[in-house]
CSV table of C-alpha atoms and ligand atoms in Angstrom, one decimal:
chain,number,residue,atom,x,y,z
A,147,MET,CA,51.3,-9.4,3.5
A,148,THR,CA,47.9,-8.9,1.6
A,149,GLU,CA,46.0,-6.0,3.0
A,150,THR,CA,42.2,-6.0,2.6
A,151,THR,CA,39.3,-4.1,4.0
A,152,VAL,CA,36.5,-6.0,6.0
A,153,ARG,CA,33.1,-4.3,6.0
A,154,ILE,CA,31.4,-4.8,9.5
A,155,PRO,CA,27.7,-5.0,9.5
A,156,THR,CA,25.9,-3.0,12.0
A,157,PRO,CA,24.8,-5.8,14.4
A,158,LEU,CA,28.6,-6.6,14.9
A,159,ARG,CA,29.8,-3.0,15.2
A,160,PRO,CA,29.3,-3.0,19.0
A,161,LEU,CA,32.3,-5.5,18.9
A,162,THR,CA,34.6,-3.4,16.8
A,163,ASP,CA,34.2,-0.2,18.9
A,164,GLY,CA,31.9,1.1,16.1
A,165,ALA,CA,34.3,0.6,13.3
A,166,ALA,CA,32.7,0.0,9.9
A,167,ASP,CA,35.7,-0.7,7.7
A,168,VAL,CA,38.6,-2.6,9.3
A,169,VAL,CA,41.8,-3.1,7.4
A,170,VAL,CA,43.4,-6.5,8.0
A,171,GLU,CA,46.3,-8.5,6.7
A,172,GLY,CA,46.0,-12.1,5.4
A,173,SER,CA,46.5,-14.0,2.3
A,174,ASP,CA,43.2,-15.7,2.4
A,175,VAL,CA,39.8,-15.2,3.9
A,176,ALA,CA,40.5,-17.4,6.9
A,177,ALA,CA,43.5,-15.5,7.7
A,178,ALA,CA,42.0,-12.2,7.3
A,179,LEU,CA,39.0,-13.2,9.5
A,180,GLY,CA,41.5,-14.7,12.0
A,181,ALA,CA,43.3,-11.3,12.1
A,182,LEU,CA,40.0,-9.6,12.7
A,183,GLY,CA,39.1,-12.0,15.5
A,184,ALA,CA,42.5,-11.4,17.1
A,185,ARG,CA,41.9,-7.7,17.3
A,186,TYR,CA,38.2,-7.8,18.5
A,187,THR,CA,37.2,-10.3,21.1
A,188,GLY,CA,34.0,-12.1,20.5
A,189,LEU,CA,33.6,-11.2,16.8
A,190,LEU,CA,34.7,-14.4,15.2
A,191,GLU,CA,32.2,-16.5,17.1
A,192,ARG,CA,29.4,-14.5,15.5
A,193,VAL,CA,30.7,-15.4,12.0
A,194,LEU,CA,32.1,-18.9,12.4
A,195,ASP,CA,30.9,-22.0,14.3
A,196,GLU,CA,33.0,-24.1,16.8
A,197,ASP,CA,34.3,-26.1,13.8
A,198,GLY,CA,35.4,-22.9,12.1
A,199,ALA,CA,32.7,-23.1,9.4
A,200,LEU,CA,30.6,-20.2,8.2
A,201,ARG,CA,27.4,-19.8,10.3
A,202,PRO,CA,24.1,-20.5,8.3
A,203,PHE,CA,22.8,-17.0,8.9
A,204,VAL,CA,25.9,-15.2,7.7
A,205,ASN,CA,27.2,-14.6,4.2
A,206,VAL,CA,30.7,-13.5,3.5
A,207,PHE,CA,31.5,-11.9,0.1
A,208,VAL,CA,34.8,-11.0,-1.6
A,209,GLY,CA,33.9,-8.1,-3.8
A,210,SER,CA,30.3,-9.0,-5.0
A,211,THR,CA,31.0,-12.8,-5.0
A,212,ASN,CA,29.8,-15.1,-2.2
A,213,LEU,CA,32.5,-17.3,-0.7
A,214,ARG,CA,30.3,-20.3,-1.4
A,215,GLU,CA,30.9,-19.6,-5.2
A,216,LEU,CA,34.7,-19.3,-4.4
A,217,ASP,CA,37.0,-21.5,-2.4
A,218,GLY,CA,35.1,-20.8,0.9
A,219,LEU,CA,37.5,-19.6,3.7
A,220,ARG,CA,40.5,-20.8,1.6
A,221,THR,CA,39.6,-18.1,-0.9
A,222,GLU,CA,42.8,-16.3,-1.7
A,223,LEU,CA,42.9,-12.5,-1.4
A,224,ARG,CA,44.4,-9.8,-3.5
A,225,GLU,CA,45.7,-6.5,-2.2
A,226,GLY,CA,42.8,-4.2,-1.8
A,227,ASP,CA,40.1,-6.7,-1.8
A,228,VAL,CA,36.9,-5.9,0.1
A,229,ILE,CA,35.4,-8.6,2.3
A,230,SER,CA,31.9,-7.9,3.2
A,231,ILE,CA,30.0,-9.7,6.2
A,232,LEU,CA,26.3,-9.9,5.7
A,233,PRO,CA,24.2,-11.5,8.5
A,234,ALA,CA,20.5,-12.1,8.1
A,235,VAL,CA,18.5,-9.4,9.8
A,236,ALA,CA,14.8,-9.7,10.6
A,237,GLY,CA,13.6,-6.3,11.0
A,238,GLY,CA,10.8,-4.4,9.2
A,239,GLY,CA,11.0,-2.0,12.0
A,240,PRO,CA,8.7,-3.2,14.6
A,241,ALA,CA,6.9,-1.5,17.4
B,214,MET,CA,-15.7,17.6,-53.9
B,215,ARG,CA,-14.3,18.4,-50.5
B,216,ALA,CA,-10.7,18.0,-49.9
B,217,SER,CA,-11.1,15.2,-47.3
B,218,ASP,CA,-13.3,13.3,-49.6
B,219,GLN,CA,-10.9,13.7,-52.3
B,220,ARG,CA,-7.9,12.5,-50.1
B,221,LEU,CA,-10.1,9.5,-49.0
B,222,ALA,CA,-10.6,8.6,-52.5
B,223,GLU,CA,-6.9,8.7,-53.1
B,224,LEU,CA,-6.2,6.6,-50.1
B,225,ARG,CA,-8.7,4.0,-51.2
B,226,GLU,CA,-6.6,3.8,-54.3
B,227,THR,CA,-3.3,3.1,-52.4
B,228,ILE,CA,-4.2,1.4,-48.9
B,229,PRO,CA,-5.5,-2.3,-49.5
B,230,GLU,CA,-8.6,-3.1,-47.7
B,231,VAL,CA,-9.9,-6.3,-46.1
B,232,THR,CA,-13.2,-7.4,-44.8
B,233,PRO,CA,-13.5,-8.2,-41.1
B,234,ALA,CA,-13.5,-11.9,-41.8
B,235,GLU,CA,-10.3,-11.6,-43.9
B,236,ALA,CA,-8.9,-9.6,-41.1
B,237,ARG,CA,-9.6,-12.2,-38.6
B,238,ALA,CA,-8.0,-14.9,-40.7
B,239,LEU,CA,-4.9,-12.8,-41.2
B,240,GLN,CA,-4.8,-12.1,-37.4
B,241,GLU,CA,-4.9,-15.8,-36.7
B,242,GLN,CA,-1.9,-16.1,-39.0
B,243,GLY,CA,0.1,-13.6,-37.0
B,244,ALA,CA,-1.0,-10.2,-38.3
B,245,ALA,CA,-1.2,-7.3,-35.7
B,246,LEU,CA,-4.8,-6.0,-35.6
B,247,ILE,CA,-4.7,-2.3,-34.3
B,248,ASP,CA,-7.9,-0.8,-32.9
B,249,VAL,CA,-7.3,3.0,-33.3
B,250,ARG,CA,-10.7,4.2,-31.8
B,251,GLU,CA,-11.1,6.4,-28.7
B,252,PRO,CA,-11.1,4.8,-25.2
B,253,ASP,CA,-15.0,5.4,-24.8
B,254,GLU,CA,-15.5,3.5,-28.0
B,255,VAL,CA,-13.1,0.7,-27.0
B,256,ALA,CA,-15.0,0.3,-23.6
B,257,GLN,CA,-18.1,-0.8,-25.6
B,258,GLY,CA,-16.2,-3.7,-27.1
B,259,SER,CA,-13.1,-4.3,-29.3
B,260,PRO,CA,-12.0,-7.3,-31.4
B,261,ALA,CA,-10.5,-10.1,-29.4
B,262,GLY,CA,-6.8,-9.9,-29.3
B,263,ALA,CA,-6.4,-6.5,-30.8
B,264,GLU,CA,-3.9,-3.9,-29.7
B,265,ARG,CA,-5.7,-0.6,-28.7
B,266,LEU,CA,-3.6,2.4,-30.0
B,267,VAL,CA,-5.7,5.6,-30.0
B,268,ARG,CA,-5.3,7.4,-33.2
B,269,GLY,CA,-3.7,10.5,-31.7
B,270,PHE,CA,-0.8,8.5,-30.3
B,271,LEU,CA,-0.7,5.8,-33.0
B,272,GLU,CA,2.6,6.9,-34.7
B,273,LEU,CA,4.2,7.5,-31.3
B,274,ARG,CA,3.5,4.1,-29.9
B,275,ILE,CA,3.3,1.7,-32.8
B,276,GLU,CA,6.9,0.8,-32.8
B,277,ASP,CA,6.7,-0.5,-29.3
B,278,ALA,CA,3.6,-2.5,-30.2
B,279,VAL,CA,4.8,-3.8,-33.4
B,280,PRO,CA,8.6,-3.6,-33.9
B,281,ASP,CA,8.8,-5.6,-37.0
B,282,LYS,CA,8.0,-3.2,-39.9
B,283,ASP,CA,7.3,-6.1,-42.2
B,284,ARG,CA,4.6,-7.8,-40.1
B,285,THR,CA,1.1,-7.4,-41.6
B,286,VAL,CA,-0.7,-4.7,-39.7
B,287,LEU,CA,-4.6,-4.4,-39.9
B,288,VAL,CA,-5.9,-1.1,-38.9
B,289,MET,CA,-9.4,-0.8,-37.6
B,290,CYS,CA,-11.8,2.2,-36.5
B,291,ALA,CA,-15.5,2.2,-36.2
B,292,GLY,CA,-16.5,2.5,-39.9
B,293,GLY,CA,-13.5,2.1,-42.0
B,294,VAL,CA,-12.7,5.9,-42.7
B,295,ARG,CA,-10.3,6.9,-39.8
B,296,SER,CA,-8.4,3.6,-40.3
B,297,LEU,CA,-7.5,4.7,-43.9
B,298,PHE,CA,-5.9,7.9,-42.6
B,299,ALA,CA,-4.2,5.9,-39.8
B,300,ALA,CA,-3.0,3.1,-42.1
B,301,GLU,CA,-1.2,5.9,-44.3
B,302,GLY,CA,0.4,7.3,-41.2
B,303,LEU,CA,1.9,3.8,-40.6
B,304,ARG,CA,3.0,3.4,-44.2
B,305,GLN,CA,4.9,6.7,-43.8
B,306,LEU,CA,6.7,5.2,-40.8
B,307,GLY,CA,7.9,2.4,-43.0
B,308,TYR,CA,5.3,-0.4,-42.4
B,309,SER,CA,5.3,-2.4,-45.5
B,310,ALA,CA,2.0,-4.4,-45.3
B,311,VAL,CA,-0.7,-2.3,-43.9
B,312,ARG,CA,-4.3,-3.0,-44.6
B,313,SER,CA,-7.5,-1.1,-43.5
B,314,VAL,CA,-10.4,-3.0,-42.3
B,315,LEU,CA,-13.7,-2.3,-44.4
B,316,GLY,CA,-16.6,-1.2,-42.3
B,317,GLY,CA,-14.5,-1.2,-39.2
B,318,PHE,CA,-15.6,-2.5,-35.8
B,319,ASN,CA,-19.4,-2.0,-36.6
B,320,ARG,CA,-19.2,-4.6,-39.4
B,321,TRP,CA,-16.8,-6.9,-37.3
B,322,LYS,CA,-19.5,-7.1,-34.6
B,323,GLU,CA,-22.3,-7.6,-37.2
B,324,ASP,CA,-20.4,-10.4,-38.9
B,325,GLY,CA,-20.4,-12.1,-35.5
B,326,LEU,CA,-16.6,-12.1,-35.0
B,327,PRO,CA,-15.1,-12.3,-31.5
B,328,VAL,CA,-15.3,-9.3,-29.3
B,329,GLU,CA,-13.8,-8.6,-25.9
B,330,HIS,CA,-14.5,-5.8,-23.4
B,331,PRO,CA,-11.1,-4.7,-22.4
B,332,ARG,CA,-10.6,-2.6,-19.2
B,333,VAL,CA,-9.9,0.9,-20.2
B,334,LEU,CA,-9.1,3.9,-18.2
B,335,ASP,CA,-11.8,6.4,-17.3
B,336,ALA,CA,-11.3,10.1,-17.5
B,337,GLY,CA,-10.4,10.3,-13.8
B,338,GLU,CA,-7.8,7.5,-14.1
B,339,ARG,CA,-6.4,9.2,-17.2
B,340,GLU,CA,-5.8,12.3,-15.3
B,341,ARG,CA,-4.5,10.6,-12.1
B,342,PHE,CA,-2.0,8.4,-13.8
B,343,GLY,CA,-1.2,10.6,-16.7
B,344,ARG,CA,2.7,10.7,-15.9
B,345,HIS,CA,2.7,6.9,-16.2
B,346,LEU,CA,0.7,7.1,-19.4
B,347,LEU,CA,3.3,9.3,-21.1
B,348,MET,CA,6.1,6.6,-20.6
B,349,PRO,CA,6.0,3.6,-23.1
B,350,GLU,CA,7.2,1.3,-20.4
B,351,VAL,CA,3.9,1.8,-18.7
B,352,GLY,CA,1.4,3.3,-21.0
B,353,GLU,CA,-2.4,2.6,-21.0
B,354,GLN,CA,-1.9,-1.1,-21.1
B,355,GLY,CA,0.6,-1.1,-18.3
B,356,GLN,CA,-1.6,1.1,-16.2
B,357,VAL,CA,-4.5,-1.3,-16.8
B,358,LYS,CA,-2.3,-4.1,-15.8
B,359,LEU,CA,-1.5,-2.3,-12.5
B,360,LEU,CA,-5.1,-1.7,-11.8
B,361,GLU,CA,-5.9,-5.3,-12.4
B,362,SER,CA,-3.0,-6.4,-10.2
B,363,ARG,CA,-3.1,-7.8,-6.6
B,364,VAL,CA,-0.2,-7.3,-4.2
B,365,LEU,CA,0.0,-8.7,-0.7
B,366,LEU,CA,2.0,-6.8,1.9
B,367,VAL,CA,3.1,-8.7,4.9
B,368,GLY,CA,3.2,-6.1,7.6
B,369,ALA,CA,1.7,-2.7,7.6
B,370,GLY,CA,4.6,-1.2,9.5
B,371,GLY,CA,8.0,0.4,8.7
B,372,LEU,CA,8.5,-1.2,5.3
B,373,GLY,CA,4.9,-1.7,4.5
B,374,SER,CA,4.0,2.0,5.1
B,375,PRO,CA,6.0,3.6,2.2
B,376,ALA,CA,5.5,0.5,0.0
B,377,ALA,CA,1.7,0.5,0.4
B,378,LEU,CA,1.5,4.3,-0.2
B,379,TYR,CA,3.5,4.2,-3.3
B,380,LEU,CA,1.8,1.1,-4.7
B,381,ALA,CA,-1.6,2.5,-4.1
B,382,ALA,CA,-0.5,5.9,-5.7
B,383,ALA,CA,0.9,4.0,-8.6
B,384,GLY,CA,-2.5,2.4,-9.3
B,385,VAL,CA,-2.2,-1.1,-8.1
B,386,GLY,CA,-5.8,-2.0,-7.8
B,387,THR,CA,-5.8,-4.4,-4.9
B,388,LEU,CA,-3.6,-4.3,-1.9
B,389,GLY,CA,-3.8,-7.0,0.7
B,390,LEU,CA,-2.5,-6.1,4.2
B,391,VAL,CA,-1.6,-8.7,6.9
B,392,ASP,CA,-1.0,-7.3,10.3
B,393,ASP,CA,-2.4,-8.1,13.6
B,394,ASP,CA,-1.0,-5.1,15.5
B,395,VAL,CA,-2.5,-1.9,16.8
B,396,VAL,CA,-0.8,1.4,16.2
B,397,GLU,CA,1.4,2.6,19.0
B,398,ARG,CA,2.8,6.1,19.4
B,399,SER,CA,6.4,4.7,19.0
B,400,ASN,CA,5.5,3.4,15.6
B,401,LEU,CA,4.9,6.9,14.3
B,402,GLN,CA,8.6,7.8,14.1
B,403,ARG,CA,8.7,5.7,10.8
B,404,GLN,CA,5.3,4.1,10.0
B,405,ILE,CA,3.8,6.8,8.0
B,406,LEU,CA,0.6,5.0,7.1
B,407,HIS,CA,-0.6,5.7,10.6
B,408,THR,CA,-1.5,8.9,12.4
B,409,ASP,CA,-1.4,10.1,16.1
B,410,ASP,CA,-5.2,10.1,16.5
B,411,ARG,CA,-5.3,6.3,15.4
B,412,VAL,CA,-3.0,5.2,18.4
B,413,GLY,CA,-4.7,2.1,19.7
B,414,THR,CA,-6.6,1.1,16.4
B,415,PRO,CA,-5.8,-1.9,14.4
B,416,LYS,CA,-3.0,-1.2,11.8
B,417,VAL,CA,-4.9,-2.7,9.0
B,418,ALA,CA,-7.9,-0.3,9.7
B,419,SER,CA,-5.7,2.7,10.1
B,420,ALA,CA,-3.8,1.8,6.8
B,421,GLU,CA,-7.0,1.4,4.8
B,422,LEU,CA,-8.1,4.9,5.9
B,423,THR,CA,-4.8,6.6,4.7
B,424,LEU,CA,-4.7,4.5,1.4
B,425,LYS,CA,-8.3,5.3,0.5
B,426,ALA,CA,-7.7,9.1,1.3
B,427,LEU,CA,-4.9,8.9,-1.2
B,428,VAL,CA,-6.5,6.7,-3.8
B,429,PRO,CA,-10.3,6.3,-3.3
B,430,GLY,CA,-10.6,3.6,-5.9
B,431,VAL,CA,-8.0,1.3,-4.4
B,432,THR,CA,-9.4,-2.1,-3.1
B,433,ILE,CA,-8.0,-3.0,0.3
B,434,GLU,CA,-8.2,-6.6,1.5
B,435,SER,CA,-7.5,-6.7,5.3
B,436,TYR,CA,-6.1,-9.7,7.3
B,437,GLU,CA,-6.0,-8.8,10.9
B,438,LEU,CA,-4.1,-12.0,11.8
B,439,ARG,CA,-0.7,-13.6,12.4
B,440,LEU,CA,0.5,-15.6,9.4
B,441,ASP,CA,1.0,-19.3,10.2
B,442,SER,CA,1.3,-22.6,8.4
B,443,GLY,CA,-2.4,-23.1,8.7
B,444,ASN,CA,-3.5,-19.9,7.1
B,445,VAL,CA,-0.7,-18.8,4.8
B,446,ASP,CA,-1.9,-20.7,1.7
B,447,GLU,CA,-5.4,-19.2,1.9
B,448,VAL,CA,-4.1,-15.8,2.5
B,449,PHE,CA,-1.5,-15.9,-0.3
B,450,ALA,CA,-3.8,-17.5,-3.0
B,451,GLY,CA,-4.4,-15.3,-5.9
B,452,TYR,CA,-1.8,-12.5,-5.2
B,453,ASP,CA,0.6,-11.7,-8.0
B,454,VAL,CA,3.4,-10.6,-5.7
B,455,VAL,CA,4.1,-10.7,-1.9
B,456,LEU,CA,6.0,-7.9,-0.3
B,457,ASP,CA,7.7,-9.1,2.8
B,458,GLY,CA,7.8,-6.2,5.4
B,459,SER,CA,7.7,-8.5,8.5
B,460,ASP,CA,9.8,-7.9,11.5
B,461,ASN,CA,10.7,-11.5,12.7
B,462,PHE,CA,12.4,-14.7,11.5
B,463,PRO,CA,9.5,-17.1,11.8
B,464,THR,CA,7.4,-15.1,9.5
B,465,ARG,CA,10.2,-14.4,6.9
B,466,TYR,CA,10.8,-18.2,6.6
B,467,LEU,CA,7.1,-18.9,6.3
B,468,VAL,CA,6.7,-16.1,3.7
B,469,ASN,CA,9.6,-17.8,1.8
B,470,ASP,CA,8.4,-21.3,2.0
B,471,ALA,CA,4.7,-20.3,1.0
B,472,CYS,CA,6.1,-18.1,-2.0
B,473,VAL,CA,8.2,-20.9,-3.3
B,474,LYS,CA,5.4,-23.4,-3.0
B,475,LEU,CA,2.8,-21.2,-4.7
B,476,ASP,CA,5.4,-19.7,-7.2
B,477,ILE,CA,4.8,-16.1,-6.1
B,478,PRO,CA,7.6,-13.5,-6.3
B,479,ASN,CA,8.8,-12.6,-2.8
B,480,VAL,CA,10.0,-9.0,-2.7
B,481,HIS,CA,12.2,-8.9,0.4
B,482,GLY,CA,13.3,-6.0,2.5
B,483,SER,CA,14.8,-6.1,6.0
B,484,ILE,CA,16.4,-3.5,8.1
B,485,TYR,CA,18.6,-3.1,11.1
B,486,ARG,CA,19.5,0.3,12.7
B,487,PHE,CA,21.2,2.1,9.7
B,488,GLU,CA,21.3,-0.7,7.1
B,489,GLY,CA,19.0,-2.5,4.9
B,490,GLN,CA,18.8,-5.5,2.5
B,491,VAL,CA,16.6,-5.8,-0.5
B,492,SER,CA,16.2,-8.7,-3.0
B,493,VAL,CA,13.6,-10.5,-5.0
B,494,PHE,CA,13.3,-14.3,-4.1
B,495,TRP,CA,11.7,-15.9,-7.0
B,496,PRO,CA,13.1,-19.3,-8.1
B,497,GLY,CA,10.4,-19.4,-10.8
B,498,TYR,CA,11.4,-16.2,-12.4
B,499,PRO,CA,11.7,-17.0,-16.3
B,500,GLY,CA,14.6,-14.8,-16.9
B,501,ARG,CA,17.1,-16.5,-14.5
B,502,ARG,CA,17.4,-18.9,-11.8
B,503,GLY,CA,17.8,-17.0,-8.6
B,504,PRO,CA,17.8,-18.3,-4.9
B,505,CYS,CA,15.1,-18.5,-2.4
B,506,TYR,CA,15.6,-16.9,1.1
B,507,ARG,CA,16.6,-20.3,2.5
B,508,CYS,CA,19.4,-20.7,-0.1
B,509,LEU,CA,20.9,-17.4,1.3
B,510,TYR,CA,20.3,-18.0,4.9
B,511,PRO,CA,19.7,-21.7,5.6
B,512,ALA,CA,18.9,-21.0,9.2
B,513,PRO,CA,18.1,-17.9,11.3
B,514,PRO,CA,20.5,-16.6,14.0
B,515,PRO,CA,19.8,-17.4,17.5
B,516,PRO,CA,17.8,-14.7,19.2
B,517,GLU,CA,20.6,-13.3,21.3
B,518,LEU,CA,22.4,-12.6,18.2
B,519,ALA,CA,19.3,-11.0,16.4
B,520,PRO,CA,18.0,-8.2,18.4
B,521,SER,CA,14.8,-6.8,16.9
B,522,CYS,CA,14.5,-3.2,16.0
B,523,ALA,CA,12.4,-2.9,19.2
B,524,GLU,CA,15.5,-3.7,21.1
B,525,ALA,CA,18.2,-2.2,18.8
B,526,GLY,CA,16.4,0.7,17.5
B,527,VAL,CA,16.2,1.8,13.8
B,528,LEU,CA,16.7,5.0,12.0
B,529,GLY,CA,13.1,6.2,11.1
B,530,VAL,CA,13.9,7.1,7.5
B,531,LEU,CA,15.6,3.8,6.8
B,532,PRO,CA,12.4,1.8,6.2
B,533,GLY,CA,11.4,4.6,3.8
B,534,VAL,CA,14.3,3.9,1.6
B,535,VAL,CA,14.1,0.2,1.8
B,536,GLY,CA,10.3,-0.1,1.5
B,537,THR,CA,10.4,2.2,-1.4
B,538,LEU,CA,13.0,0.1,-3.2
B,539,GLU,CA,10.8,-2.9,-2.5
B,540,ALA,CA,7.8,-1.1,-4.1
B,541,VAL,CA,9.9,-0.3,-7.2
B,542,GLU,CA,10.6,-4.1,-7.6
B,543,VAL,CA,7.0,-4.8,-7.2
B,544,ILE,CA,6.1,-2.3,-10.0
B,545,LYS,CA,8.7,-3.8,-12.3
B,546,LEU,CA,7.6,-7.3,-11.7
B,547,LEU,CA,3.9,-6.4,-12.4
B,548,LEU,CA,4.7,-4.7,-15.6
B,549,GLY,CA,7.4,-7.1,-16.6
B,550,ILE,CA,10.0,-4.3,-17.2
B,551,GLY,CA,13.6,-3.9,-16.2
B,552,ASP,CA,15.8,-6.3,-14.4
B,553,PRO,CA,14.6,-7.4,-11.1
B,554,LEU,CA,16.7,-8.1,-8.0
B,555,VAL,CA,16.5,-11.8,-8.6
B,556,GLY,CA,19.9,-13.4,-7.8
B,557,ARG,CA,21.0,-9.9,-6.6
B,558,LEU,CA,21.1,-8.7,-2.9
B,559,LEU,CA,21.1,-4.8,-2.7
B,560,HIS,CA,22.6,-3.6,0.6
B,561,PHE,CA,22.1,-0.1,1.8
B,562,ASP,CA,24.3,1.6,4.4
B,563,ALA,CA,22.7,4.9,5.4
B,564,LEU,CA,25.8,6.0,7.4
B,565,ALA,CA,28.2,5.7,4.5
B,566,GLN,CA,25.3,6.6,2.1
B,567,ARG,CA,26.4,3.5,0.0
B,568,PHE,CA,24.5,0.9,-1.9
B,569,SER,CA,26.4,-2.3,-2.5
B,570,GLU,CA,25.2,-5.2,-4.7
B,571,TYR,CA,26.1,-8.8,-4.1
B,572,ALA,CA,25.6,-11.9,-6.4
B,573,ILE,CA,23.5,-14.5,-4.6
B,574,GLU,CA,23.1,-17.9,-6.2
B,575,PRO,CA,20.7,-20.7,-5.6
B,576,ASN,CA,21.8,-23.6,-3.3
B,577,PRO,CA,21.6,-26.9,-5.3
B,578,GLU,CA,21.0,-28.5,-1.8
B,579,CYS,CA,18.1,-26.4,-0.8
B,580,ALA,CA,15.2,-28.6,0.2
B,581,TRP,CA,12.7,-25.9,-0.7
B,582,CYS,CA,13.4,-24.5,-4.0
B,583,HIS,CA,15.2,-27.6,-5.4
B,584,ALA,CA,12.4,-29.9,-4.1
B,585,GLU,CA,11.4,-32.5,-6.8
B,586,GLY,CA,8.0,-33.7,-6.7
B,587,GLU,CA,6.2,-33.1,-3.4
B,588,PHE,CA,7.0,-29.7,-1.7
B,589,PRO,CA,8.2,-30.2,2.0
B,590,GLU,CA,5.5,-29.7,4.6
B,591,TYR,CA,5.6,-26.4,6.3
B,592,VAL,CA,7.6,-26.7,9.4
B,593,ASP,CA,6.9,-25.2,13.0
B,594,TYR,CA,8.4,-21.9,12.3
B,595,GLN,CA,8.5,-20.7,16.0
B,596,SER,CA,10.6,-23.7,17.1
B,597,PHE,CA,12.6,-23.6,13.9
B,598,CYS,CA,13.7,-20.1,14.8
B,599,SER,CA,14.1,-21.2,18.4
B,600,SER,CA,12.1,-18.2,19.5
B,601,ALA,CA,14.1,-15.7,17.2
B,602,GLY,CA,12.0,-12.6,17.4
B,603,VAL,CA,9.0,-14.3,18.7
B,604,GLY,CA,6.2,-12.3,20.0
B,605,ALA,CA,6.3,-11.6,16.3
B,606,LYS,CA,4.2,-8.8,15.4
B,607,ALA,CA,3.9,-8.8,11.7
B,608,ALA,CA,5.6,-6.0,10.1
B,609,GLY,CA,7.9,-3.1,11.2
C,116,ZN,ZN1,16.2,-22.3,-1.9
């Protein structure tokens, strides 16, 4: 199996017991995210909608390339790839 | 005969001279006209379209101003003497077609040729911005450009504080500040524009005091209001760059839409607890086509998935890092130097102390930045964000 690292953004770390980098197995992004979701309940719903598509306020990158520019969730992974999840954050550091 | 007179006679033999009218004609055909007089002389007027390179720095700076050594270079001083010495200096650097302008600027003016009054630095500005003037990427012309620039900061909070301080310090002449909040003590953990004795006063007023104490000459334009679809065009009009330091999604989408509509670069920074994102959303950037904020995030998260910093907390130093990165992008855009974060998303993780860069592409389906013909109407941003971060104080 292909081992990759998923970088968890701060807003989702409460769901990974604070883990910032999680190593998962999966030959493509969908499988890797599925493995992540199996390990941490509630996490996948924050990234994917009911139909399993990426939510519009989340971007997922393999290396520095957006999934949208690759094959989406079907993007194949190589050993050691880093998957980054980046949600929109509003803050400027309010009152 | 004095040695200087003798040298001058020799130079007249070797350096071709042209009249001001001939110089003007050559300038119109593409020759570079270099005014080598001192700044106080230039302040009284200088030929239209001339490059101003003071004699003392001429040899050091000419290659940035005129990279092509075969281009015709016309050197001008006040009366046509200093320009002969200056022209000789340029020949020694390898410029092959150097001319000195007979009678200098005095005769140029007498002959009724076009004159302009460029903004030049006064002695105080020269001292204050001396470290900028030493760098060819800024120099006197760049510094004048900064002084004539207008930057709007949306939010005088966590991101706006360091950004405004550094932009004012760098000599950006006009800073607009949009914020309808008052200073609260809990702001002071990171909003370093404000002070403990100003708790309860409007942030824009507090910011103006701080910025003018740092740079008395800076012009502050205050907007103590909440940005909305009705006022955004008027507030944004005439600014060269907008720096988004807001703290809520409705304002971020509004800032994006207005910047796309008005073709103003949108320098974006956003933070959450220990991490931040920085980018420049400017589909009109001539260098390459990047996305707008909507291309990257077509819709905001529902409020329950997007707690504000007020709810989630934020490391006080974090906006210092992110707001300062935004200020760097603003300065680069104003000066037209370096490679801006257009099409590039910079992510900062303070706990890992790691910067990551991601490529972000324009979305060909984007209704805003790919609009053909009429720009879409502004939407109702509060309901679009279905109350994400509503209550919406501008700016961290
Ligand atoms: Zn767009």
